[in-house]
Amino acid sequence: MTSLNNLAVYSDYFVAALLIGGALFMLVGSWGLAKLPDFYTRLHAPTKASTLGMGATLLGSLVWFSVQEESLHIHELVISIFLFLTAPVSAYMMGKAAIHRRRPMAEGTRNAEEAERAAERKGINDRDD
Amino acid sequence: MLSNVIMICTGMIGLAMLFCLWRLIKGPDITDRILALDTLYINSIALIILLGLYYGTALYFEGALLIAMLGFVSTSAVAKYLLRGDIIE
């Protein structure tokens, strides 16, 4: 019984550390979104940091519910796996849309002329507008 | 202790959402606004998870899952619309 009580106390510290870390990552990601100079660097900040922050927050929630109800609660994993799968896809689509809209790049972007070629290249079914 | 930690985390995520709102209002182009909305919905999922932890109930989990799915679908739909001028061709 005492070991179970100890587990609850230790898991509280563990969950608190996970929650603080996750919130810090989300804050840094959104700060990068507000601060960075052009769209492509701004795309980099939230899509990585927010998923890491979400992963830590959801892991904290999973641990807390598992310890509290003394059974394994893995349904938070559904959200984190879904986010890990969809965040790169939506980031790719937004980056492709930005390349096709020819958003300006920050000074010193390497291989900037490749973006122009990628924007020129059209698919088979693309209309020419 | 944990309720204080949850309050601090809520404040930090609220600040993060304010940053996103600033980018959503200021954003020079529509792609920046899509990105700000995408980050906003991810932050709101974390806020709902924290609310569920605060009240100690797993009921809010379904809401978080719904926001995750609808957010991804809307982001990809708007990006696709920008890319091709059409969503379902």
XYZ file of N, CA and C in Angstrom:
654
model
N 0.838 -1.206 0.000
C 0.000 0.000 0.000
C 0.869 1.251 0.000
N 1.942 1.221 0.820
C 2.790 2.411 0.866
C 3.485 2.627 -0.467
N 3.848 1.526 -1.142
C 4.511 1.707 -2.424
C 3.559 2.358 -3.424
N 2.263 2.011 -3.335
C 1.296 2.641 -4.236
C 1.169 4.127 -3.940
N 1.150 4.505 -2.650
C 1.084 5.923 -2.304
C 2.310 6.661 -2.815
N 3.490 6.016 -2.636
C 4.705 6.632 -3.155
C 4.612 6.831 -4.657
N 4.045 5.822 -5.325
C 3.909 5.926 -6.775
C 3.062 7.138 -7.152
N 1.959 7.363 -6.388
C 1.101 8.505 -6.698
C 1.859 9.815 -6.508
N 2.669 9.900 -5.419
C 3.417 11.143 -5.174
C 4.451 11.371 -6.265
N 5.227 10.308 -6.573
C 6.261 10.475 -7.596
C 5.644 10.785 -8.954
N 4.525 10.129 -9.262
C 3.923 10.369 -10.565
C 3.409 11.797 -10.668
N 3.025 12.403 -9.527
C 2.618 13.805 -9.571
C 3.771 14.685 -10.044
N 4.972 14.439 -9.481
C 6.124 15.236 -9.926
C 6.425 14.990 -11.398
N 6.342 13.713 -11.799
C 6.617 13.357 -13.195
C 5.633 14.058 -14.135
N 4.334 13.990 -13.767
C 3.310 14.630 -14.601
C 3.518 16.135 -14.646
N 3.882 16.738 -13.496
C 4.104 18.189 -13.468
C 5.257 18.569 -14.385
N 6.354 17.771 -14.347
C 7.489 18.062 -15.222
C 7.087 17.941 -16.688
N 6.303 16.903 -17.021
C 5.877 16.727 -18.411
C 4.997 17.882 -18.866
N 4.070 18.317 -17.991
C 3.157 19.400 -18.377
C 3.916 20.701 -18.586
N 4.864 21.003 -17.658
C 5.625 22.248 -17.793
C 6.472 22.206 -19.070
N 7.116 21.050 -19.311
C 7.927 20.937 -20.529
C 7.096 21.089 -21.785
N 5.934 20.450 -21.805
C 5.071 20.563 -22.968
C 4.599 21.986 -23.202
N 4.177 22.664 -22.143
C 3.711 24.045 -22.292
C 4.853 24.949 -22.739
N 6.077 24.682 -22.239
C 7.231 25.479 -22.669
C 7.470 25.298 -24.169
N 7.391 24.041 -24.641
C 7.614 23.807 -26.066
C 6.565 24.505 -26.915
N 5.295 24.477 -26.468
C 4.254 25.137 -27.258
C 4.470 26.649 -27.259
N 4.906 27.189 -26.108
C 5.163 28.629 -26.040
C 6.293 29.010 -27.001
N 7.370 28.196 -27.005
C 8.495 28.500 -27.885
C 8.077 28.397 -29.352
N 7.256 27.371 -29.674
C 6.797 27.221 -31.051
C 5.978 28.406 -31.516
N 5.055 28.865 -30.678
C 4.221 29.997 -31.082
C 5.024 31.289 -31.110
N 6.015 31.378 -30.226
C 6.888 32.553 -30.249
C 7.657 32.597 -31.573
N 8.145 31.422 -31.999
C 8.822 31.365 -33.292
C 7.898 31.752 -34.421
N 6.637 31.326 -34.321
C 5.660 31.704 -35.344
C 5.501 33.213 -35.418
N 5.528 33.888 -34.267
C 5.335 35.334 -34.265
C 6.603 36.075 -34.654
N 7.785 35.479 -34.441
C 9.022 36.243 -34.503
C 9.803 36.058 -35.803
N 9.813 34.831 -36.352
C 10.757 34.504 -37.439
C 10.463 35.314 -38.713
N 11.478 35.519 -39.575
C 11.359 36.537 -40.619
C 10.480 36.186 -41.818
N 10.533 34.962 -42.355
C 9.707 34.702 -43.539
C 8.875 33.439 -43.341
N 8.019 33.139 -44.317
C 7.043 32.066 -44.098
C 7.703 30.717 -43.901
N 8.776 30.446 -44.630
C 9.354 29.097 -44.596
C 10.014 28.820 -43.250
N 10.635 29.852 -42.654
C 11.177 29.658 -41.303
C 10.048 29.592 -40.276
N 8.986 30.364 -40.525
C 7.845 30.309 -39.607
C 7.162 28.951 -39.649
N 7.193 28.302 -40.830
C 6.609 26.967 -40.943
C 7.373 25.979 -40.089
N 8.668 26.230 -39.917
C 9.517 25.304 -39.181
C 9.180 25.289 -37.696
N 8.895 26.462 -37.117
C 8.782 26.541 -35.657
C 7.579 25.778 -35.083
N 6.333 26.118 -35.445
C 5.219 25.483 -34.729
C 4.987 24.027 -35.086
N 5.315 23.634 -36.330
C 4.982 22.261 -36.701
C 5.887 21.260 -35.997
N 7.083 21.687 -35.594
C 7.906 20.768 -34.809
C 7.629 20.928 -33.325
N 7.701 22.166 -32.828
C 7.617 22.367 -31.378
C 6.234 22.043 -30.845
N 5.193 22.350 -31.616
C 3.847 22.089 -31.089
C 3.590 20.599 -30.969
N 4.102 19.800 -31.936
C 3.851 18.365 -31.809
C 4.647 17.786 -30.643
N 5.858 18.284 -30.414
C 6.630 17.810 -29.257
C 5.935 18.224 -27.962
N 5.441 19.473 -27.915
C 4.718 19.927 -26.731
C 3.448 19.136 -26.512
N 2.721 18.868 -27.626
C 1.511 18.049 -27.494
C 1.860 16.665 -27.003
N 2.963 16.077 -27.497
C 3.362 14.744 -27.064
C 3.627 14.709 -25.569
N 4.333 15.718 -25.049
C 4.636 15.736 -23.611
C 3.357 15.926 -22.804
N 2.473 16.854 -23.251
C 1.229 17.096 -22.510
C 0.351 15.844 -22.469
N 0.232 15.184 -23.633
C -0.619 13.991 -23.683
C -0.019 12.852 -22.875
N 1.332 12.753 -22.869
C 1.979 11.722 -22.057
C 1.725 11.988 -20.574
N 1.762 13.269 -20.183
C 1.454 13.607 -18.797
C 0.031 13.224 -18.428
N -0.919 13.528 -19.329
C -2.313 13.167 -19.079
C -2.474 11.659 -18.979
N -1.763 10.935 -19.865
C -1.847 9.464 -19.848
C -1.349 8.903 -18.526
N -0.190 9.407 -18.066
C 0.386 8.900 -16.818
C -0.533 9.228 -15.649
N -1.076 10.454 -15.627
C -1.912 10.861 -14.497
C -3.171 10.008 -14.396
N -3.869 9.809 -15.540
C -5.091 9.011 -15.495
C -4.787 7.560 -15.183
N -3.650 7.052 -15.694
C -3.304 5.654 -15.425
C -3.040 5.426 -13.948
N -2.316 6.359 -13.304
C -2.020 6.191 -11.880
C -3.273 6.412 -11.052
N -4.083 7.399 -11.449
C -5.240 7.778 -10.648
C -6.295 6.685 -10.630
N -6.528 6.067 -11.775
C -7.582 5.060 -11.844
C -7.011 3.652 -11.805
N -5.685 3.535 -11.607
C -5.003 2.259 -11.429
C -5.314 1.274 -12.545
N -5.427 1.819 -13.754
C -5.541 0.952 -14.932
C -4.910 1.714 -16.085
N -4.522 0.992 -17.113
C -3.789 1.634 -18.204
C -4.745 2.397 -19.101
N -4.536 3.727 -19.207
C -5.345 4.563 -20.094
C -4.492 4.956 -21.280
N -4.711 4.301 -22.409
C -3.838 4.644 -23.536
C -4.578 5.439 -24.601
N -5.801 5.929 -24.309
C -6.502 6.581 -25.415
C -5.937 7.955 -25.754
N -5.110 8.548 -24.848
C -4.434 9.783 -25.255
C -3.443 9.526 -26.384
N -2.938 8.280 -26.429
C -1.990 7.946 -27.498
C -2.609 8.115 -28.878
N -3.952 7.953 -28.948
C -4.618 8.098 -30.253
C -4.392 9.500 -30.788
N -4.602 10.518 -29.919
C -4.428 11.898 -30.359
C -2.987 12.149 -30.758
N -2.026 11.665 -29.930
C -0.636 12.010 -30.247
C -0.179 11.301 -31.515
N -0.608 10.051 -31.731
C -0.226 9.376 -32.977
C -0.861 10.086 -34.165
N -2.135 10.492 -34.004
C -2.810 11.215 -35.090
C -2.075 12.511 -35.410
N -1.669 13.252 -34.360
C -0.958 14.512 -34.602
C 0.399 14.262 -35.237
N 1.109 13.221 -34.763
C 2.414 12.930 -35.346
C 2.281 12.555 -36.814
N 1.158 11.905 -37.178
C 0.977 11.543 -38.584
C 0.570 12.739 -39.430
N -0.306 13.612 -38.888
C -0.885 14.648 -39.748
C -0.069 15.934 -39.782
N 0.740 16.216 -38.749
C 1.465 17.489 -38.746
C 2.433 17.608 -39.928
N 3.235 16.583 -40.278
C 4.103 16.741 -41.446
C 3.324 16.895 -42.744
N 2.159 16.208 -42.835
C 1.375 16.301 -44.068
C 0.856 17.720 -44.267
N 0.284 18.306 -43.213
C -0.267 19.659 -43.377
C 0.863 20.671 -43.563
N 2.017 20.438 -42.914
C 3.145 21.350 -43.119
C 3.621 21.283 -44.567
N 3.666 20.068 -45.121
C 4.048 19.916 -46.531
C 3.075 20.648 -47.434
N 1.769 20.508 -47.172
C 0.791 21.144 -48.054
C 0.885 22.661 -47.963
N 1.077 23.191 -46.741
C 1.195 24.647 -46.613
C 2.463 25.155 -47.289
N 3.570 24.406 -47.164
C 4.801 24.825 -47.821
C 4.670 24.810 -49.333
N 3.965 23.782 -49.842
C 3.783 23.711 -51.295
C 2.915 24.864 -51.781
N 1.850 25.179 -51.019
C 1.007 26.313 -51.388
C 1.806 27.606 -51.375
N 2.713 27.753 -50.389
C 3.512 28.983 -50.306
C 4.482 29.067 -51.475
N 5.079 27.929 -51.871
C 6.004 27.947 -53.016
C 5.256 28.339 -54.282
N 4.029 27.804 -54.443
C 3.279 28.134 -55.651
C 2.781 29.563 -55.644
N 2.610 30.135 -54.454
C 2.250 31.556 -54.404
C 3.474 32.446 -54.465
N 4.677 31.838 -54.577
C 5.942 32.575 -54.695
C 6.132 33.569 -53.560
N 5.979 33.049 -52.318
C 6.256 33.907 -51.164
C 7.740 34.262 -51.147
N 8.082 35.509 -50.799
C 9.499 35.885 -50.732
C 10.217 35.152 -49.612
N 11.513 34.870 -49.851
C 12.306 34.172 -48.846
C 13.218 35.154 -48.133
N 13.671 34.758 -46.953
C 14.572 35.607 -46.184
C 15.928 35.677 -46.877
N 16.687 36.710 -46.512
C 18.032 36.862 -47.058
C 18.872 35.644 -46.696
N 19.666 35.159 -47.679
C 20.596 34.087 -47.378
C 19.981 32.707 -47.424
N 18.752 32.566 -47.998
C 18.182 31.240 -48.162
C 18.946 30.482 -49.234
N 19.396 29.272 -48.912
C 20.163 28.504 -49.889
C 19.235 27.877 -50.917
N 19.734 27.733 -52.132
C 19.023 27.078 -53.227
C 17.662 27.717 -53.474
N 17.619 29.058 -53.399
C 16.335 29.734 -53.573
C 15.828 29.586 -55.003
N 16.747 29.372 -55.968
C 16.289 29.279 -57.352
C 15.559 27.958 -57.605
N 15.798 26.957 -56.745
C 15.082 25.687 -56.899
C 13.589 25.875 -56.653
N 13.243 26.822 -55.768
C 11.827 27.057 -55.478
C 11.119 27.575 -56.716
N 11.804 28.420 -57.481
C 11.194 28.935 -58.711
C 10.934 27.785 -59.692
N 11.910 26.865 -59.791
C 11.713 25.709 -60.677
C 10.555 24.841 -60.191
N 10.454 24.669 -58.854
C 9.364 23.854 -58.315
C 8.016 24.511 -58.562
N 8.003 25.859 -58.513
C 6.744 26.553 -58.770
C 6.377 26.498 -60.238
N 7.412 26.462 -61.117
C 7.135 26.393 -62.547
C 6.585 25.031 -62.950
N 7.109 23.999 -62.284
C 6.739 22.644 -62.684
C 5.284 22.381 -62.353
N 4.540 21.934 -63.323
C 3.115 21.690 -63.113
C 2.818 20.212 -63.288
N 1.759 19.751 -62.622
C 1.365 18.356 -62.741
C 0.704 18.084 -64.077
N 0.314 16.831 -64.299
C -0.268 16.451 -65.584
C -1.612 17.131 -65.767
N -2.407 17.158 -64.689
C -3.770 17.669 -64.813
C -3.870 19.148 -64.503
N -2.708 19.822 -64.274
C -2.779 21.228 -63.895
C -3.284 22.075 -65.045
N -4.185 22.969 -64.694
C -4.556 23.967 -65.688
C -3.504 25.061 -65.650
N -3.357 25.782 -66.751
C -2.358 26.844 -66.769
C -3.040 28.178 -66.546
N -3.019 28.630 -65.293
C -3.645 29.925 -64.998
C -2.592 30.931 -64.606
N -0.562 20.525 -5.511
C 0.557 21.001 -6.315
C 0.214 20.966 -7.798
N -0.429 19.850 -8.195
C -0.646 19.680 -9.633
C -1.609 20.727 -10.184
N -2.576 21.198 -9.343
C -3.519 22.190 -9.864
C -2.808 23.513 -10.118
N -1.813 23.859 -9.253
C -1.040 25.073 -9.520
C -0.244 24.948 -10.811
N 0.361 23.763 -11.003
C 1.126 23.531 -12.236
C 0.225 23.656 -13.454
N -1.018 23.115 -13.332
C -1.937 23.197 -14.471
C -2.303 24.645 -14.755
N -2.456 25.461 -13.686
C -2.753 26.886 -13.901
C -1.602 27.587 -14.626
N -0.364 27.288 -14.192
C 0.798 27.903 -14.856
C 0.851 27.499 -16.327
N 0.620 26.193 -16.597
C 0.654 25.713 -17.983
C -0.447 26.370 -18.804
N -1.634 26.567 -18.193
C -2.721 27.229 -18.907
C -2.330 28.656 -19.281
N -1.659 29.348 -18.356
C -1.200 30.701 -18.666
C -0.206 30.712 -19.809
N 0.743 29.736 -19.796
C 1.748 29.699 -20.862
C 1.108 29.414 -22.214
N 0.155 28.475 -22.230
C -0.481 28.142 -23.512
C -1.377 29.290 -23.971
N -1.985 30.010 -23.011
C -2.751 31.194 -23.391
C -1.875 32.255 -24.025
N -0.664 32.419 -23.482
C 0.286 33.359 -24.083
C 0.672 32.903 -25.496
N 0.878 31.585 -25.647
C 1.205 31.045 -26.975
C 0.073 31.318 -27.949
N -1.190 31.184 -27.486
C -2.320 31.450 -28.374
C -2.399 32.928 -28.726
N -1.958 33.800 -27.800
C -1.931 35.235 -28.135
C -0.918 35.505 -29.238
N 0.254 34.836 -29.170
C 1.231 34.970 -30.257
C 0.619 34.547 -31.593
N -0.103 33.405 -31.560
C -0.734 32.921 -32.790
C -1.759 33.931 -33.292
N -2.520 34.528 -32.359
C -3.543 35.501 -32.755
C -2.887 36.715 -33.402
N -1.733 37.108 -32.860
C -1.027 38.253 -33.439
C -0.613 37.950 -34.870
N -0.100 36.733 -35.096
C 0.298 36.369 -36.453
C -0.927 36.252 -37.352
N -2.049 35.787 -36.778
C -3.278 35.643 -37.562
C -3.785 36.999 -38.025
N -3.658 38.021 -37.188
C -4.133 39.346 -37.571
C -3.133 40.021 -38.501
N -1.832 39.906 -38.198
C -0.823 40.672 -38.914
C -0.412 40.013 -40.217
N -0.380 38.657 -40.204
C 0.228 37.852 -41.262
C 0.193 38.463 -42.640
N 1.341 38.654 -43.296
C 1.332 39.364 -44.568
C 0.572 38.637 -45.667
N 0.483 37.324 -45.606
C -0.197 36.610 -46.684
C -1.132 35.575 -46.072
N -1.956 34.981 -46.926
C -2.956 34.036 -46.395
C -2.293 32.765 -45.892
N -1.117 32.399 -46.435
C -0.464 31.181 -45.943
C -0.036 31.343 -44.489
N 0.395 32.547 -44.111
C 0.729 32.786 -42.695
C -0.499 32.630 -41.820
N -1.655 33.064 -42.341
C -2.879 32.956 -41.537
C -3.291 31.506 -41.379
N -3.120 30.705 -42.446
C -3.433 29.272 -42.310
C -2.534 28.642 -41.263
N -1.240 28.992 -41.312
C -0.292 28.420 -40.348
C -0.650 28.837 -38.924
N -1.085 30.100 -38.756
C -1.466 30.565 -37.419
C -2.697 29.814 -36.922
N -3.676 29.565 -37.822
C -4.864 28.800 -37.418
C -4.495 27.379 -37.041
N -3.561 26.781 -37.814
C -3.109 25.421 -37.533
C -2.490 25.337 -36.144
N -1.638 26.313 -35.821
C -1.009 26.320 -34.498
C -2.039 26.592 -33.402
N -3.031 27.439 -33.725
C -4.085 27.744 -32.739
C -4.862 26.494 -32.361
N -5.196 25.656 -33.354
C -6.002 24.493 -32.976
C -5.170 23.489 -32.194
N -3.871 23.380 -32.519
C -3.032 22.467 -31.734
C -2.936 22.957 -30.282
N -2.790 24.284 -30.107
C -2.731 24.824 -28.744
C -4.048 24.601 -28.009
N -5.170 24.701 -28.730
C -6.457 24.530 -28.048
C -6.656 23.076 -27.634
N -6.076 22.116 -28.386
C -6.133 20.711 -27.940
C -5.434 20.577 -26.597
N -4.246 21.200 -26.480
C -3.512 21.114 -25.212
C -4.313 21.758 -24.084
N -5.010 22.867 -24.405
C -5.823 23.542 -23.382
C -6.951 22.643 -22.896
N -7.578 21.907 -23.819
C -8.683 21.020 -23.435
C -8.160 19.857 -22.601
N -6.980 19.322 -22.969
C -6.377 18.236 -22.182
C -6.104 18.724 -20.755
N -5.603 19.968 -20.646
C -5.332 20.522 -19.309
C -6.617 20.707 -18.514
N -7.698 21.094 -19.198
C -8.992 21.241 -18.507
C -9.469 19.904 -17.972
N -9.305 18.844 -18.792
C -9.679 17.512 -18.337
C -8.854 17.061 -17.147
N -7.544 17.407 -17.141
C -6.697 17.066 -16.000
C -7.139 17.818 -14.755
N -7.541 19.100 -14.952
C -7.914 19.942 -13.813
C -9.168 19.416 -13.130
N -10.160 19.023 -13.942
C -11.382 18.489 -13.357
C -11.275 17.000 -13.068
N -10.188 16.360 -13.499
C -10.003 14.949 -13.224
C -10.972 14.039 -13.937
N -11.424 14.447 -15.117
C -12.346 13.611 -15.871
C -11.795 13.361 -17.264
N -12.079 12.195 -17.802
C -11.603 11.859 -19.138
C -12.633 12.216 -20.202
N -13.668 12.981 -19.815
C -14.756 13.284 -20.754
C -14.300 14.204 -21.875
N -13.298 15.078 -21.574
C -12.913 16.082 -22.561
C -12.047 15.501 -23.668
N -11.668 14.209 -23.506
C -10.798 13.595 -24.484
C -11.444 13.556 -25.869
N -12.749 13.266 -25.917
C -13.416 13.183 -27.220
C -13.414 14.535 -27.924
N -13.600 15.610 -27.139
C -13.547 16.946 -27.736
C -12.197 17.233 -28.343
N -11.137 16.835 -27.622
C -9.788 17.056 -28.142
C -9.568 16.272 -29.427
N -10.056 15.036 -29.464
C -9.897 14.215 -30.667
C -10.646 14.823 -31.848
N -11.872 15.349 -31.577
C -12.657 15.987 -32.643
C -11.928 17.198 -33.197
N -11.366 18.041 -32.294
C -10.656 19.232 -32.764
C -9.452 18.828 -33.594
N -8.734 17.764 -33.170
C -7.566 17.328 -33.926
C -7.949 16.924 -35.343
N -9.022 16.122 -35.474
C -9.390 15.634 -36.809
C -9.910 16.770 -37.678
N -10.837 17.601 -37.139
C -11.406 18.675 -37.957
C -10.345 19.709 -38.319
N -9.401 19.952 -37.404
C -8.341 20.912 -37.703
C -7.475 20.456 -38.846
N -7.104 19.177 -38.835
C -6.285 18.686 -39.949
C -7.040 18.764 -41.261
N -8.322 18.364 -41.239
C -9.090 18.380 -42.482
C -9.227 19.803 -43.012
N -9.505 20.773 -42.127
C -9.700 22.145 -42.614
C -8.393 22.738 -43.105
N -7.277 22.453 -42.406
C -5.992 22.983 -42.870
C -5.646 22.443 -44.254
N -5.795 21.127 -44.424
C -5.430 20.570 -45.722
C -6.401 21.023 -46.799
N -7.687 21.250 -46.441
C -8.641 21.717 -47.440
C -8.287 23.120 -47.905
N -7.925 24.014 -46.977
C -7.604 25.387 -47.395
C -6.295 25.409 -48.183
N -5.303 24.595 -47.749
C -4.037 24.557 -48.487
C -4.254 24.027 -49.895
N -5.105 23.007 -50.013
C -5.411 22.436 -51.332
C -6.128 23.466 -52.199
N -7.020 24.243 -51.576
C -7.741 25.274 -52.332
C -6.777 26.318 -52.861
N -5.799 26.714 -52.025
C -4.805 27.691 -52.482
C -3.975 27.120 -53.613
N -3.670 25.830 -53.521
C -2.759 25.208 -54.474
C -3.411 25.041 -55.831
N -4.668 24.591 -55.866
C -5.278 24.207 -57.128
C -6.488 25.044 -57.498
N -6.976 25.899 -56.608
C -8.173 26.656 -56.919
C -9.437 25.827 -56.804
N -9.303 24.624 -56.227
C -10.430 23.710 -56.110
C -10.075 22.717 -55.014
N -11.097 22.173 -54.335
C -10.777 21.236 -53.265
C -10.922 19.804 -53.744
N -12.098 19.481 -54.280
C -12.306 18.141 -54.832
C -12.492 18.295 -56.326
N -11.541 17.736 -57.082
C -11.598 17.956 -58.532
C -12.269 16.780 -59.212
